[in-house]
Amino acid sequence: MMRFSFYTLILFSLVLSSELLAQSQPDNRIGIGISIDPARIGHTTYYYNGETSTLTEEVTNMSPILFYLPIRIMDSIRIEPLFGLYTMNSKNSSSTTSSTAYGTRLTATVSDASAYVIGVGIFYHAPLTKFFALYLGPRIDYTFFSSVIDNQYMSNLYTNYSSTEIKTETFETDLTVGVAFGAEYFPVTHFSLGGEAGFNYTSFGNPDIKYTSLPQNPSSPETTNNERSQHSFKTDGIFFVRWYFL
């Protein structure tokens, strides 16, 4: 009888502590978040096949900051859409003047590049105390990369004027799938600081490249071969700030 009473007391204590913990947890059903990803600081090199050889294009990574929308759809299940973007425009020009030929050669390069990231994570969320919680689950995102490089050459050397324009447009979609494990600390009720570790696989899409040359040269038709297979595995770590307004 004493043993039964002892086990009953333990069970009652566990149930009561669980109820008190659940009541002490804030609702935190919808919020906004910002992540800082050190791996996105720097440059990314894109490889593709040009008209005659393999070309490389190095572009500055998008901002290492991504935006999130954590939504708790069940007590222990949370979905988290994400979004990020990066755009850049640059123009470089140079001119050369020949004193003997009384002419000028002008070269100008205009480039536009953009990368957009959209994705979602689905996590099992486990509060341990009212100040600390853990979560685990998969995350998937797409990166849509595009760039336009316009090279213009103009010359009036030897009193002969000529103009050539070569434009290269590149479009690419990359897919990243991974598993993430994270922790959140709540210094106040609706605000959390956290970190996340993940293991990710990225499949780099086959680039779609379009060349435009003016004036066109009928004796040298353009060909494009864009076959490429490229992927990567990597570990990753990011830092989070989340604010829950509902």
Short mmCIF file of C-alpha atoms in Angstrom, two decimals:
data_model
loop_
_atom_site.label_atom_id
_atom_site.label_comp_id
_atom_site.label_asym_id
_atom_site.label_seq_id
_atom_site.Cartn_x
_atom_site.Cartn_y
_atom_site.Cartn_z
CA MET A 1 0.00 0.00 0.00
CA MET A 2 2.82 2.39 0.84
CA ARG A 3 4.57 1.52 -2.45
CA PHE A 4 1.34 2.21 -4.38
CA SER A 5 0.94 5.54 -2.60
CA PHE A 6 4.57 6.41 -3.35
CA TYR A 7 4.18 5.69 -7.08
CA THR A 8 0.90 7.61 -7.14
CA LEU A 9 2.56 10.62 -5.54
CA ILE A 10 5.40 10.53 -8.10
CA LEU A 11 2.96 10.26 -11.00
CA PHE A 12 0.85 13.11 -9.63
CA SER A 13 3.96 15.26 -9.20
CA LEU A 14 5.07 14.63 -12.79
CA VAL A 15 1.62 15.43 -14.19
CA LEU A 16 1.33 18.57 -12.05
CA SER A 17 4.80 19.80 -13.04
CA SER A 18 4.01 19.20 -16.73
CA GLU A 19 0.77 21.18 -16.43
CA LEU A 20 2.53 24.04 -14.65
CA LEU A 21 5.28 24.06 -17.28
CA ALA A 22 2.73 24.11 -20.10
CA GLN A 23 0.89 27.00 -18.46
CA SER A 24 4.14 28.90 -18.01
CA GLN A 25 5.02 28.64 -21.70
CA PRO A 26 4.07 31.68 -23.82
CA ASP A 27 1.78 31.11 -26.80
CA ASN A 28 4.37 32.31 -29.32
CA ARG A 29 2.35 31.03 -32.27
CA ILE A 30 3.46 33.52 -34.96
CA GLY A 31 6.56 35.63 -35.14
CA ILE A 32 9.34 36.99 -37.31
CA GLY A 33 12.98 35.98 -37.26
CA ILE A 34 16.34 37.03 -38.60
CA SER A 35 19.31 34.72 -39.10
CA ILE A 36 22.97 35.56 -39.52
CA ASP A 37 24.81 32.96 -41.60
CA PRO A 38 28.62 33.41 -41.67
CA ALA A 39 28.87 30.94 -44.58
CA ARG A 40 27.11 33.45 -46.85
CA ILE A 41 29.79 36.09 -46.34
CA GLY A 42 32.21 36.25 -49.29
CA HIS A 43 31.87 35.12 -52.89
CA THR A 44 30.35 32.28 -54.86
CA THR A 45 31.88 31.03 -58.10
CA TYR A 46 29.49 29.79 -60.79
CA TYR A 47 30.87 27.47 -63.48
CA TYR A 48 29.32 27.00 -66.92
CA ASN A 49 30.33 26.11 -70.46
CA GLY A 50 30.98 29.03 -72.75
CA GLU A 51 31.13 29.14 -76.52
CA THR A 52 34.63 27.69 -76.67
CA SER A 53 35.66 26.76 -73.12
CA THR A 54 34.53 26.50 -69.51
CA LEU A 55 33.92 29.94 -68.01
CA THR A 56 33.76 31.04 -64.39
CA GLU A 57 31.80 33.89 -62.89
CA GLU A 58 32.43 35.04 -59.33
CA VAL A 59 29.64 37.00 -57.71
CA THR A 60 29.29 38.47 -54.24
CA ASN A 61 27.05 36.33 -52.07
CA MET A 62 23.67 37.61 -51.07
CA SER A 63 23.38 39.24 -47.67
CA PRO A 64 24.20 36.79 -44.85
CA ILE A 65 20.88 37.82 -43.27
CA LEU A 66 17.69 35.89 -44.09
CA PHE A 67 14.16 36.55 -42.85
CA TYR A 68 11.85 33.93 -41.31
CA LEU A 69 8.21 33.57 -40.32
CA PRO A 70 7.92 30.96 -37.51
CA ILE A 71 4.35 29.60 -37.25
CA ARG A 72 3.38 27.04 -34.59
CA ILE A 73 0.57 24.99 -36.15
CA MET A 74 0.44 22.47 -33.26
CA ASP A 75 1.78 22.42 -29.72
CA SER A 76 5.00 20.74 -30.83
CA ILE A 77 5.07 21.37 -34.61
CA ARG A 78 6.37 24.58 -36.16
CA ILE A 79 6.76 25.57 -39.81
CA GLU A 80 9.15 28.37 -40.77
CA PRO A 81 9.09 29.94 -44.25
CA LEU A 82 12.22 31.91 -45.17
CA PHE A 83 13.19 34.58 -47.71
CA GLY A 84 16.35 36.40 -48.74
CA LEU A 85 17.58 38.45 -51.70
CA TYR A 86 20.64 40.07 -53.18
CA THR A 87 20.92 42.39 -56.21
CA MET A 88 23.87 44.24 -57.72
CA ASN A 89 24.43 46.57 -60.65
CA SER A 90 27.82 47.78 -61.86
CA LYS A 91 29.24 49.63 -64.87
CA ASN A 92 32.90 49.82 -65.84
CA SER A 93 34.23 51.80 -68.80
CA SER A 94 37.65 52.62 -70.18
CA SER A 95 38.93 54.57 -73.17
CA THR A 96 42.19 54.61 -75.08
CA THR A 97 43.31 57.55 -77.22
CA SER A 98 45.94 57.14 -79.92
CA SER A 99 47.90 60.32 -80.70
CA THR A 100 49.22 58.93 -83.96
CA ALA A 101 45.99 57.57 -85.36
CA TYR A 102 43.85 60.42 -84.04
CA GLY A 103 41.29 58.01 -82.72
CA THR A 104 39.64 56.71 -79.59
CA ARG A 105 38.73 53.19 -78.44
CA LEU A 106 36.01 52.84 -75.80
CA THR A 107 35.12 49.70 -73.82
CA ALA A 108 32.18 49.49 -71.43
CA THR A 109 30.86 46.61 -69.33
CA VAL A 110 27.47 46.69 -67.62
CA SER A 111 26.48 43.83 -65.32
CA ASP A 112 23.37 43.02 -63.31
CA ALA A 113 23.14 40.07 -60.92
CA SER A 114 20.45 38.91 -58.52
CA ALA A 115 19.81 35.94 -56.25
CA TYR A 116 16.57 35.17 -54.45
CA VAL A 117 16.12 32.48 -51.79
CA ILE A 118 12.77 31.02 -50.71
CA GLY A 119 12.24 27.96 -48.56
CA VAL A 120 10.57 26.39 -45.55
CA GLY A 121 11.47 24.34 -42.50
CA ILE A 122 9.28 21.89 -40.55
CA PHE A 123 10.38 21.31 -36.96
CA TYR A 124 9.49 19.35 -33.87
CA HIS A 125 9.65 21.97 -31.11
CA ALA A 126 10.29 20.83 -27.54
CA PRO A 127 10.23 23.41 -24.69
CA LEU A 128 12.39 22.22 -21.78
CA THR A 129 11.69 25.15 -19.48
CA LYS A 130 9.96 28.49 -19.92
CA PHE A 131 13.36 29.93 -20.84
CA PHE A 132 14.82 27.21 -23.09
CA ALA A 133 13.60 25.09 -26.03
CA LEU A 134 15.04 22.72 -28.63
CA TYR A 135 13.87 21.93 -32.17
CA LEU A 136 14.75 19.43 -34.89
CA GLY A 137 13.59 18.94 -38.46
CA PRO A 138 14.19 19.26 -42.22
CA ARG A 139 14.64 22.48 -44.17
CA ILE A 140 14.49 22.99 -47.95
CA ASP A 141 15.17 26.12 -50.01
CA TYR A 142 15.62 27.23 -53.62
CA THR A 143 18.07 29.86 -54.86
CA PHE A 144 17.17 31.60 -58.13
CA PHE A 145 20.27 33.19 -59.64
CA SER A 146 20.35 35.41 -62.73
CA SER A 147 22.93 37.69 -64.30
CA VAL A 148 23.27 39.86 -67.39
CA ILE A 149 26.70 40.98 -68.63
CA ASP A 150 26.72 43.48 -71.49
CA ASN A 151 30.09 44.22 -73.14
CA GLN A 152 30.22 47.14 -75.57
CA TYR A 153 33.19 47.99 -77.80
CA MET A 154 33.34 51.17 -79.87
CA SER A 155 36.23 52.48 -81.93
CA ASN A 156 36.87 55.30 -84.42
CA LEU A 157 40.58 54.70 -84.94
CA TYR A 158 41.93 55.59 -88.37
CA THR A 159 38.67 57.44 -89.05
CA ASN A 160 36.85 54.09 -89.22
CA TYR A 161 33.96 53.73 -86.80
CA SER A 162 32.94 50.28 -85.51
CA SER A 163 30.67 49.11 -82.75
CA THR A 164 30.19 45.66 -81.22
CA GLU A 165 27.95 44.51 -78.39
CA ILE A 166 28.07 41.07 -76.74
CA LYS A 167 25.46 40.23 -74.09
CA THR A 168 25.46 37.11 -71.90
CA GLU A 169 22.35 36.22 -69.88
CA THR A 170 22.55 33.42 -67.30
CA PHE A 171 19.73 31.85 -65.28
CA GLU A 172 20.15 29.11 -62.70
CA THR A 173 18.12 27.42 -59.93
CA ASP A 174 19.87 25.67 -57.03
CA LEU A 175 18.21 23.33 -54.50
CA THR A 176 19.35 22.83 -50.91
CA VAL A 177 17.94 20.13 -48.60
CA GLY A 178 19.13 19.63 -45.04
CA VAL A 179 18.45 18.67 -41.44
CA ALA A 180 18.71 21.29 -38.72
CA PHE A 181 18.99 21.10 -34.93
CA GLY A 182 18.54 24.31 -32.97
CA ALA A 183 18.09 25.84 -29.55
CA GLU A 184 16.21 28.94 -28.35
CA TYR A 185 16.75 30.94 -25.19
CA PHE A 186 13.98 33.31 -24.03
CA PRO A 187 15.37 36.18 -21.94
CA VAL A 188 11.85 37.68 -22.09
CA THR A 189 8.50 36.11 -22.90
CA HIS A 190 8.19 36.84 -26.64
CA PHE A 191 11.82 37.29 -27.65
CA SER A 192 14.41 34.56 -28.21
CA LEU A 193 18.08 34.21 -29.06
CA GLY A 194 19.31 30.99 -30.59
CA GLY A 195 21.67 29.01 -32.70
CA GLU A 196 21.28 26.24 -35.24
CA ALA A 197 23.53 23.51 -36.63
CA GLY A 198 22.69 21.79 -39.90
CA PHE A 199 23.86 19.28 -42.48
CA ASN A 200 22.96 20.35 -46.02
CA TYR A 201 23.06 18.95 -49.55
CA THR A 202 23.01 21.43 -52.45
CA SER A 203 22.31 20.53 -56.07
CA PHE A 204 23.43 23.28 -58.44
CA GLY A 205 21.10 23.54 -61.40
CA ASN A 206 22.14 23.41 -65.02
CA PRO A 207 22.55 27.06 -66.14
CA ASP A 208 20.44 28.41 -68.97
CA ILE A 209 22.73 30.74 -70.98
CA LYS A 210 21.76 33.01 -73.85
CA TYR A 211 24.29 34.88 -76.00
CA THR A 212 23.41 37.93 -78.10
CA SER A 213 25.95 39.52 -80.43
CA LEU A 214 25.42 42.68 -82.47
CA PRO A 215 26.15 42.90 -85.31
CA GLN A 216 25.67 39.19 -85.98
CA ASN A 217 28.25 37.26 -87.97
CA PRO A 218 26.55 34.81 -90.35
CA SER A 219 29.83 33.01 -91.06
CA SER A 220 30.29 32.18 -87.36
CA PRO A 221 27.01 30.92 -85.93
CA GLU A 222 26.81 30.77 -82.15
CA THR A 223 26.43 27.51 -80.25
CA THR A 224 25.70 26.99 -76.57
CA ASN A 225 26.47 23.87 -74.52
CA ASN A 226 25.35 24.14 -70.91
CA GLU A 227 25.65 20.61 -69.56
CA ARG A 228 26.92 20.58 -65.98
CA SER A 229 26.65 18.39 -62.89
CA GLN A 230 27.65 20.00 -59.58
CA HIS A 231 26.64 19.37 -55.97
CA SER A 232 27.99 19.80 -52.45
CA PHE A 233 27.59 18.51 -48.89
CA LYS A 234 28.37 20.79 -45.97
CA THR A 235 27.82 21.42 -42.30
CA ASP A 236 26.47 24.83 -41.38
CA GLY A 237 25.87 26.98 -38.35
CA ILE A 238 23.69 30.09 -38.06
CA PHE A 239 22.58 32.47 -35.31
CA PHE A 240 18.96 33.51 -34.75
CA VAL A 241 16.89 36.32 -33.31
CA ARG A 242 13.12 35.73 -33.16
CA TRP A 243 10.29 37.94 -31.95
CA TYR A 244 6.81 36.45 -31.44
CA PHE A 245 3.96 38.91 -31.68
CA LEU A 246 1.06 36.40 -31.35
#
